[in-house]
Every structure is written in structure tokens, then in C-alpha cells.
GROMACS .gro file of C-alpha atoms in nm:
model
  315
    1MET     CA    1  -1.614   0.372  -0.869
    2GLN     CA    2  -1.775   0.716  -0.854
    3SER     CA    3  -1.871   0.663  -0.491
    4THR     CA    4  -1.513   0.568  -0.408
    5GLN     CA    5  -1.377   0.880  -0.576
    6ASN     CA    6  -1.624   1.095  -0.382
    7ILE     CA    7  -1.505   0.945  -0.053
    8VAL     CA    8  -1.139   0.990  -0.147
    9LYS     CA    9  -1.197   1.353  -0.247
   10ALA     CA   10  -1.376   1.419   0.082
   11LEU     CA   11  -1.091   1.261   0.278
   12GLU     CA   12  -0.834   1.469   0.089
   13GLN     CA   13  -1.026   1.788   0.167
   14ASN     CA   14  -1.073   1.691   0.531
   15ILE     CA   15  -0.705   1.614   0.591
   16GLY     CA   16  -0.611   1.922   0.386
   17LYS     CA   17  -0.762   2.139   0.659
   18VAL     CA   18  -0.464   2.041   0.874
   19ILE     CA   19  -0.189   1.931   0.633
   20ILE     CA   20  -0.126   2.219   0.394
   21GLY     CA   21   0.003   2.160   0.041
   22LYS     CA   22   0.082   1.789   0.078
   23THR     CA   23  -0.182   1.638  -0.149
   24GLU     CA   24   0.058   1.378  -0.289
   25VAL     CA   25   0.151   1.259   0.061
   26VAL     CA   26  -0.217   1.232   0.156
   27ASP     CA   27  -0.288   1.032  -0.161
   28LEU     CA   28  -0.011   0.786  -0.070
   29MET     CA   29  -0.164   0.742   0.274
   30LEU     CA   30  -0.501   0.667   0.115
   31VAL     CA   31  -0.343   0.414  -0.122
   32SER     CA   32  -0.202   0.231   0.180
   33LEU     CA   33  -0.536   0.243   0.358
   34VAL     CA   34  -0.712   0.094   0.055
   35CYS     CA   35  -0.445  -0.178   0.034
   36GLN     CA   36  -0.473  -0.265   0.406
   37GLY     CA   37  -0.109  -0.165   0.437
   38HIS     CA   38   0.089  -0.009   0.720
   39VAL     CA   39   0.270   0.322   0.671
   40LEU     CA   40   0.608   0.439   0.796
   41ILE     CA   41   0.632   0.820   0.800
   42GLU     CA   42   0.998   0.915   0.819
   43ASP     CA   43   1.121   1.272   0.840
   44VAL     CA   44   1.296   1.523   1.063
   45PRO     CA   45   1.114   1.637   1.380
   46GLY     CA   46   0.850   1.906   1.356
   47VAL     CA   47   0.724   1.874   0.998
   48GLY     CA   48   0.385   1.719   1.083
   49LYS     CA   49   0.434   1.341   1.092
   50THR     CA   50   0.215   1.285   1.396
   51THR     CA   51  -0.035   1.547   1.280
   52LEU     CA   52  -0.075   1.372   0.945
   53ALA     CA   53  -0.141   1.034   1.109
   54SER     CA   54  -0.384   1.189   1.359
   55ALA     CA   55  -0.570   1.376   1.083
   56LEU     CA   56  -0.626   1.052   0.889
   57ALA     CA   57  -0.741   0.870   1.202
   58ARG     CA   58  -0.985   1.150   1.292
   59SER     CA   59  -1.127   1.144   0.937
   60LEU     CA   60  -1.229   0.780   0.973
   61SER     CA   61  -1.504   0.650   1.196
   62CYS     CA   62  -1.270   0.392   1.349
   63SER     CA   63  -1.129   0.322   1.693
   64PHE     CA   64  -0.794   0.493   1.743
   65LYS     CA   65  -0.505   0.455   1.987
   66ARG     CA   66  -0.171   0.632   2.007
   67ILE     CA   67   0.139   0.458   2.141
   68GLN     CA   68   0.428   0.684   2.236
   69PHE     CA   69   0.733   0.464   2.189
   70THR     CA   70   0.987   0.539   2.460
   71PRO     CA   71   1.286   0.337   2.585
   72ASP     CA   72   1.090   0.210   2.887
   73ILE     CA   73   0.786   0.073   2.703
   74THR     CA   74   0.762  -0.310   2.707
   75PRO     CA   75   0.626  -0.567   2.458
   76SER     CA   76   0.336  -0.651   2.693
   77ASP     CA   77   0.229  -0.285   2.684
   78ILE     CA   78   0.185  -0.331   2.310
   79THR     CA   79   0.031  -0.677   2.278
   80GLY     CA   80  -0.142  -0.713   2.616
   81PHE     CA   81  -0.090  -0.954   2.902
   82SER     CA   82  -0.268  -1.213   3.114
   83ILE     CA   83  -0.302  -1.179   3.489
   84VAL     CA   84  -0.459  -1.403   3.752
   85ASN     CA   85  -0.796  -1.294   3.887
   86PHE     CA   86  -0.759  -1.382   4.254
   87LYS     CA   87  -1.137  -1.402   4.299
   88THR     CA   88  -1.189  -1.668   4.031
   89GLY     CA   89  -0.839  -1.812   4.010
   90GLU     CA   90  -0.847  -1.781   3.629
   91LEU     CA   91  -0.626  -1.590   3.388
   92GLU     CA   92  -0.776  -1.272   3.248
   93PHE     CA   93  -0.648  -1.103   2.934
   94HIS     CA   94  -0.585  -0.730   2.946
   95GLU     CA   95  -0.575  -0.573   2.601
   96GLY     CA   96  -0.259  -0.401   2.486
   97LEU     CA   97  -0.242  -0.063   2.320
   98VAL     CA   98  -0.237  -0.219   1.974
   99MET     CA   99  -0.594  -0.349   2.003
  100SER     CA  100  -0.755  -0.085   1.783
  101GLN     CA  101  -0.845  -0.026   1.420
  102MET     CA  102  -0.609   0.267   1.379
  103VAL     CA  103  -0.281   0.260   1.571
  104LEU     CA  104  -0.037   0.550   1.576
  105ALA     CA  105   0.308   0.417   1.668
  106ASP     CA  106   0.474   0.749   1.744
  107GLU     CA  107   0.854   0.765   1.714
  108ILE     CA  108   0.876   0.388   1.674
  109ASN     CA  109   1.256   0.388   1.651
  110ARG     CA  110   1.302   0.541   1.997
  111THR     CA  111   1.220   0.214   2.172
  112SER     CA  112   1.429  -0.103   2.199
  113PRO     CA  113   1.443  -0.366   1.921
  114LYS     CA  114   1.272  -0.612   2.158
  115THR     CA  115   0.967  -0.387   2.185
  116GLN     CA  116   0.974  -0.312   1.812
  117SER     CA  117   0.958  -0.685   1.740
  118SER     CA  118   0.631  -0.714   1.934
  119LEU     CA  119   0.461  -0.558   1.631
  120LEU     CA  120   0.583  -0.821   1.382
  121GLU     CA  121   0.293  -1.065   1.421
  122VAL     CA  122   0.018  -0.807   1.443
  123MET     CA  123   0.139  -0.616   1.138
  124GLU     CA  124   0.175  -0.926   0.922
  125GLU     CA  125  -0.120  -1.137   1.033
  126GLY     CA  126  -0.355  -0.892   1.204
  127GLN     CA  127  -0.346  -1.079   1.532
  128VAL     CA  128  -0.159  -1.106   1.861
  129THR     CA  129  -0.079  -1.422   2.053
  130VAL     CA  130  -0.052  -1.401   2.433
  131ASP     CA  131   0.003  -1.709   2.650
  132GLY     CA  132  -0.095  -1.938   2.362
  133THR     CA  133  -0.421  -1.760   2.285
  134THR     CA  134  -0.466  -1.567   1.961
  135TYR     CA  135  -0.666  -1.245   1.944
  136ARG     CA  136  -0.773  -1.098   1.610
  137MET     CA  137  -0.754  -0.728   1.534
  138PRO     CA  138  -1.073  -0.540   1.441
  139ARG     CA  139  -1.113  -0.451   1.074
  140PRO     CA  140  -0.996  -0.238   0.911
  141PHE     CA  141  -0.658  -0.243   1.084
  142ILE     CA  142  -0.364  -0.017   1.000
  143VAL     CA  143  -0.049   0.091   1.181
  144LEU     CA  144   0.075   0.444   1.114
  145ALA     CA  145   0.429   0.470   1.247
  146THR     CA  146   0.647   0.779   1.264
  147GLN     CA  147   1.021   0.784   1.302
  148ASN     CA  148   1.307   1.033   1.298
  149PRO     CA  149   1.610   0.967   1.075
  150VAL     CA  150   1.837   0.699   1.224
  151ASP     CA  151   2.132   0.936   1.266
  152PHE     CA  152   1.940   1.127   1.534
  153VAL     CA  153   2.050   1.068   1.895
  154GLY     CA  154   1.853   0.805   2.085
  155THR     CA  155   1.716   0.612   1.787
  156TYR     CA  156   1.731   0.240   1.711
  157PRO     CA  157   1.736   0.143   1.341
  158LEU     CA  158   1.443  -0.080   1.247
  159PRO     CA  159   1.559  -0.427   1.138
  160GLU     CA  160   1.495  -0.541   0.781
  161ALA     CA  161   1.217  -0.778   0.890
  162GLN     CA  162   1.036  -0.491   1.059
  163LEU     CA  163   1.078  -0.255   0.764
  164ASP     CA  164   0.941  -0.522   0.530
  165ARG     CA  165   0.615  -0.523   0.728
  166PHE     CA  166   0.550  -0.165   0.625
  167PHE     CA  167   0.357  -0.144   0.302
  168MET     CA  168   0.487   0.203   0.227
  169ARG     CA  169   0.736   0.458   0.352
  170ILE     CA  170   0.668   0.825   0.295
  171SER     CA  171   0.834   1.155   0.375
  172ILE     CA  172   0.647   1.482   0.425
  173GLY     CA  173   0.928   1.730   0.367
  174TYR     CA  174   0.941   2.098   0.453
  175PRO     CA  175   0.659   2.327   0.332
  176THR     CA  176   0.711   2.601   0.078
  177VAL     CA  177   0.723   2.963   0.195
  178ASP     CA  178   0.358   3.022   0.098
  179GLU     CA  179   0.247   2.699   0.265
  180GLU     CA  180   0.435   2.778   0.585
  181THR     CA  181   0.291   3.131   0.590
  182ASP     CA  182  -0.058   2.978   0.569
  183ILE     CA  183   0.026   2.735   0.850
  184LEU     CA  184   0.156   3.016   1.072
  185GLU     CA  185  -0.156   3.222   1.009
  186ARG     CA  186  -0.382   2.935   1.111
  187TYR     CA  187  -0.200   2.843   1.428
  188THR     CA  188  -0.129   3.197   1.549
  189SER     CA  189  -0.494   3.297   1.511
  190GLY     CA  190  -0.594   3.055   1.787
  191ALA     CA  191  -0.746   2.799   1.552
  192LYS     CA  192  -0.712   2.427   1.626
  193PRO     CA  193  -0.763   2.260   1.286
  194LEU     CA  194  -0.697   1.904   1.412
  195GLU     CA  195  -0.973   1.926   1.672
  196GLU     CA  196  -1.218   2.046   1.408
  197ILE     CA  197  -1.183   1.735   1.190
  198LYS     CA  198  -1.492   1.513   1.194
  199PRO     CA  199  -1.525   1.150   1.070
  200ILE     CA  200  -1.655   1.132   0.715
  201CYS     CA  201  -1.596   0.765   0.630
  202THR     CA  202  -1.723   0.454   0.810
  203SER     CA  203  -1.539   0.127   0.872
  204GLN     CA  204  -1.770  -0.054   0.630
  205GLU     CA  205  -1.698   0.196   0.353
  206ILE     CA  206  -1.325   0.142   0.401
  207ILE     CA  207  -1.366  -0.236   0.383
  208GLU     CA  208  -1.572  -0.200   0.064
  209MET     CA  209  -1.302   0.018  -0.091
  210GLN     CA  210  -1.041  -0.242   0.001
  211GLN     CA  211  -1.245  -0.516  -0.164
  212GLN     CA  212  -1.297  -0.303  -0.474
  213ALA     CA  213  -0.925  -0.231  -0.509
  214SER     CA  214  -0.843  -0.603  -0.513
  215GLN     CA  215  -1.072  -0.645  -0.816
  216ILE     CA  216  -0.896  -0.387  -1.034
  217TYR     CA  217  -0.777  -0.563  -1.349
  218THR     CA  218  -0.407  -0.637  -1.393
  219SER     CA  219  -0.300  -0.775  -1.729
  220LYS     CA  220  -0.046  -1.053  -1.770
  221GLU     CA  221   0.196  -0.799  -1.916
  222VAL     CA  222   0.174  -0.575  -1.607
  223ARG     CA  223   0.224  -0.871  -1.373
  224SER     CA  224   0.524  -0.979  -1.580
  225TYR     CA  225   0.656  -0.622  -1.567
  226VAL     CA  226   0.651  -0.627  -1.185
  227SER     CA  227   0.822  -0.967  -1.183
  228LEU     CA  228   1.095  -0.846  -1.419
  229ILE     CA  229   1.162  -0.542  -1.197
  230ALA     CA  230   1.187  -0.767  -0.891
  231GLY     CA  231   1.421  -1.006  -1.072
  232ALA     CA  232   1.643  -0.725  -1.199
  233SER     CA  233   1.678  -0.584  -0.847
  234ARG     CA  234   1.808  -0.920  -0.717
  235LYS     CA  235   2.088  -0.915  -0.975
  236HIS     CA  236   2.183  -0.548  -0.949
  237ALA     CA  237   2.541  -0.488  -0.833
  238GLY     CA  238   2.433  -0.199  -0.612
  239LEU     CA  239   2.209  -0.418  -0.396
  240THR     CA  240   2.276  -0.701  -0.156
  241LEU     CA  241   1.903  -0.741  -0.090
  242GLY     CA  242   1.661  -0.694  -0.377
  243ILE     CA  243   1.283  -0.692  -0.398
  244SER     CA  244   1.122  -0.983  -0.214
  245THR     CA  245   0.807  -1.158  -0.330
  246ARG     CA  246   0.620  -0.975  -0.054
  247GLY     CA  247   0.751  -0.650  -0.198
  248ALA     CA  248   0.642  -0.742  -0.550
  249ILE     CA  249   0.291  -0.825  -0.426
  250ALA     CA  250   0.277  -0.495  -0.239
  251LEU     CA  251   0.384  -0.305  -0.552
  252LEU     CA  252   0.110  -0.463  -0.762
  253LYS     CA  253  -0.152  -0.394  -0.493
  254ALA     CA  254  -0.043  -0.031  -0.469
  255ALA     CA  255  -0.072   0.002  -0.848
  256GLN     CA  256  -0.426  -0.138  -0.829
  257ALA     CA  257  -0.521   0.114  -0.560
  258ARG     CA  258  -0.370   0.404  -0.753
  259ALA     CA  259  -0.563   0.301  -1.064
  260MET     CA  260  -0.887   0.284  -0.866
  261LEU     CA  261  -0.833   0.620  -0.697
  262SER     CA  262  -0.762   0.765  -1.044
  263GLY     CA  263  -1.098   0.639  -1.167
  264ARG     CA  264  -0.970   0.347  -1.376
  265ASP     CA  265  -1.057  -0.022  -1.350
  266TYR     CA  266  -0.723  -0.141  -1.490
  267VAL     CA  267  -0.354  -0.100  -1.402
  268THR     CA  268  -0.095   0.059  -1.631
  269PRO     CA  269   0.287   0.037  -1.616
  270GLU     CA  270   0.285   0.403  -1.510
  271ASP     CA  271   0.094   0.305  -1.195
  272VAL     CA  272   0.370   0.057  -1.113
  273GLN     CA  273   0.645   0.313  -1.175
  274ARG     CA  274   0.470   0.579  -0.968
  275MET     CA  275   0.422   0.353  -0.665
  276ALA     CA  276   0.763   0.183  -0.674
  277PRO     CA  277   0.974   0.444  -0.483
  278ASN     CA  278   0.745   0.454  -0.178
  279VAL     CA  279   0.658   0.084  -0.174
  280ILE     CA  280   0.999  -0.065  -0.255
  281SER     CA  281   1.287   0.164  -0.153
  282HIS     CA  282   1.277   0.086   0.220
  283ARG     CA  283   1.293  -0.289   0.146
  284LEU     CA  284   1.625  -0.267  -0.040
  285MET     CA  285   1.973  -0.306   0.109
  286LEU     CA  286   2.261  -0.130  -0.062
  287SER     CA  287   2.591  -0.304  -0.130
  288PRO     CA  288   2.904  -0.165   0.043
  289GLU     CA  289   3.025  -0.026  -0.290
  290ALA     CA  290   2.699   0.161  -0.345
  291ARG     CA  291   2.715   0.309   0.003
  292MET     CA  292   3.073   0.424  -0.056
  293ARG     CA  293   2.953   0.606  -0.368
  294ASN     CA  294   2.676   0.774  -0.163
  295MET     CA  295   2.403   0.612  -0.368
  296SER     CA  296   2.052   0.592  -0.228
  297PRO     CA  297   1.802   0.304  -0.258
  298GLU     CA  298   1.579   0.536  -0.461
  299LYS     CA  299   1.852   0.599  -0.720
  300VAL     CA  300   1.934   0.230  -0.750
  301LEU     CA  301   1.566   0.145  -0.783
  302GLN     CA  302   1.529   0.400  -1.062
  303ALA     CA  303   1.823   0.240  -1.243
  304VAL     CA  304   1.661  -0.102  -1.201
  305ILE     CA  305   1.328   0.017  -1.340
  306SER     CA  306   1.503   0.190  -1.633
  307SER     CA  307   1.673  -0.139  -1.722
  308VAL     CA  308   1.340  -0.321  -1.767
  309GLN     CA  309   1.147  -0.279  -2.090
  310VAL     CA  310   0.803  -0.125  -2.041
  311PRO     CA  311   0.523  -0.331  -2.195
  312VAL     CA  312   0.364  -0.150  -2.488
  313ARG     CA  313   0.062  -0.369  -2.551
  314MET     CA  314  -0.153  -0.518  -2.278
  315SER     CA  315  -0.414  -0.788  -2.304
   0.00000   0.00000   0.00000
């Protein structure tokens, strides 16, 4: 546990050289990494979405590829394709851009839904299938996707099935005045913080952290608490699509990771509550009435959680 906390602290400090004042956002990224979960970073242009993903990738001793999603990119560019070798007469597989441990899917909602769907299998099962042959992804494997808000020109909303593949959705937000002043000082002095980041964590250490997180104790009461939240969301009048079983599993895993990164070997209801907004909100679908009242998934989720009794005693 102490070794894990040392690695996490080192990663926070390393990424903090580039991303100023966003410790909570960095912690959420690390929770997803520990849970083997993919991250959707959604925010307005220019606040550091791509920089955050690149800083995490550079901090890990893993293979890394960046895919710039544009309207002309095709599914075969992502997954790979087979082509005939005219010398041997046999099909040869050419790897797609997704064949890497860390994949940055930059501006994922600027490409067509057909291309977006090419990520469904690889994000869920860690593999791609081309011409009947399945190719496994290297471990650890994580997709870090960035997207602009859907009301921006030239964007395609991600379908529900695609959103559900993302373990967590986070937003960076604008920096404070002091933070932005610090950022301006760094970048106007000729410094290049991103290029100065060196790997401080190996693939094997990440895998060990992932295995350790799955062993964090969850009591029957905490598991029941997550189930009750999921059940309440499916009956809430403000939602037409509540928390799926996949979402409930993701919430419990995130709570385990948060407990581990906090130095505990057990999960509390507070861990569940803290992780719920980022793990669950993007999986919910508001009812027409809720949209007319300008309610957000986050507000409805908070109402759902408030309606469920928090367990006091845990076995």
C-alpha cells in the first residue's frame, strides 16, 4: 500500500509540472488508470484536455499513440486492415493506430459515428477483430478521449453505447487567476514543461496496482448501497435511462481505487458518493420533462443518491 501511494504521489507531482492546480482532475485520471478504465475528457477548447492526456502518457513507461479524429478518418485507420502480399499471395495484417498501451483519441466527436463505433470492441474487450482474426491489446490498455461540447459546430454526439464504454467522464474547467498567471509565466519564458516529463512508472507497476485495487475490501452493506442507488435511478421520474449493471460495477471499482489511493484497504459509502458524479452521470439519459426544466444528469444523480439511506454499520 505504501509503495502504491509513493507511485501515485510521484505521478501527481510529475503531471503537476504541466497541469497547474488540477490535483482533483489528476486523481480522477489515476483512479481510472488503476481500474483499467477509459476516460472521456470533455470541456471547451483550449483548457488543456490534450495536454492532460499527453502528460499522463509521458509519465508512464508505456507505448503511446495519438489519433486525431477528423471527418475523413476511417474505421480501418483505427483497427487496422489486411492486405495481400503479392510476393507470397497471403494476407498481411497492418496494425491500426489503436494498437498501443496508451491511446489518445483527440476530439473523438469530430469524426463520423461509423468511425466512432470502431472503438466499441477494443474499449470493451481489449481486442480488435479484422477479417475474422482477433488481436489482443497490450497491457495495460487505456483510451484517453477528448471532446468538445456537442453544441460546437462540426461535432457528432457520441451514442449511448459509446458513452457507456467510458469508465469516467471528467472536465478540467478554467484555471483561477493565480493558476493562469503561473501558466502564462511558464509558457512565455520559453519553457516546454510537457517535453520535460520523464516516465516514472513501469507497465508492470501499473498492472500490480490494478490487481491490488481489485482486492480492496467491499462490505455487503456497501455493495447493497451501490445496488440501491442503481435501482433508485431506474425508477426516477427525471430519467428514461438509469444506471446499468455495467455502471454499478464501474462505480464500485472506482470506490475501491479511491480507497486504495487514500491509503485504506476497505471501501466506505463516502468513496461511492465521491466517485458517482464522474462515473455515472454520462451514462444517464434525462426524461423530456427534466430537460424542459433545464435539469442536468448530475443534479438528478444527486437527488437519487440523497433518496437512498447511507449504511451506518458495515461488516
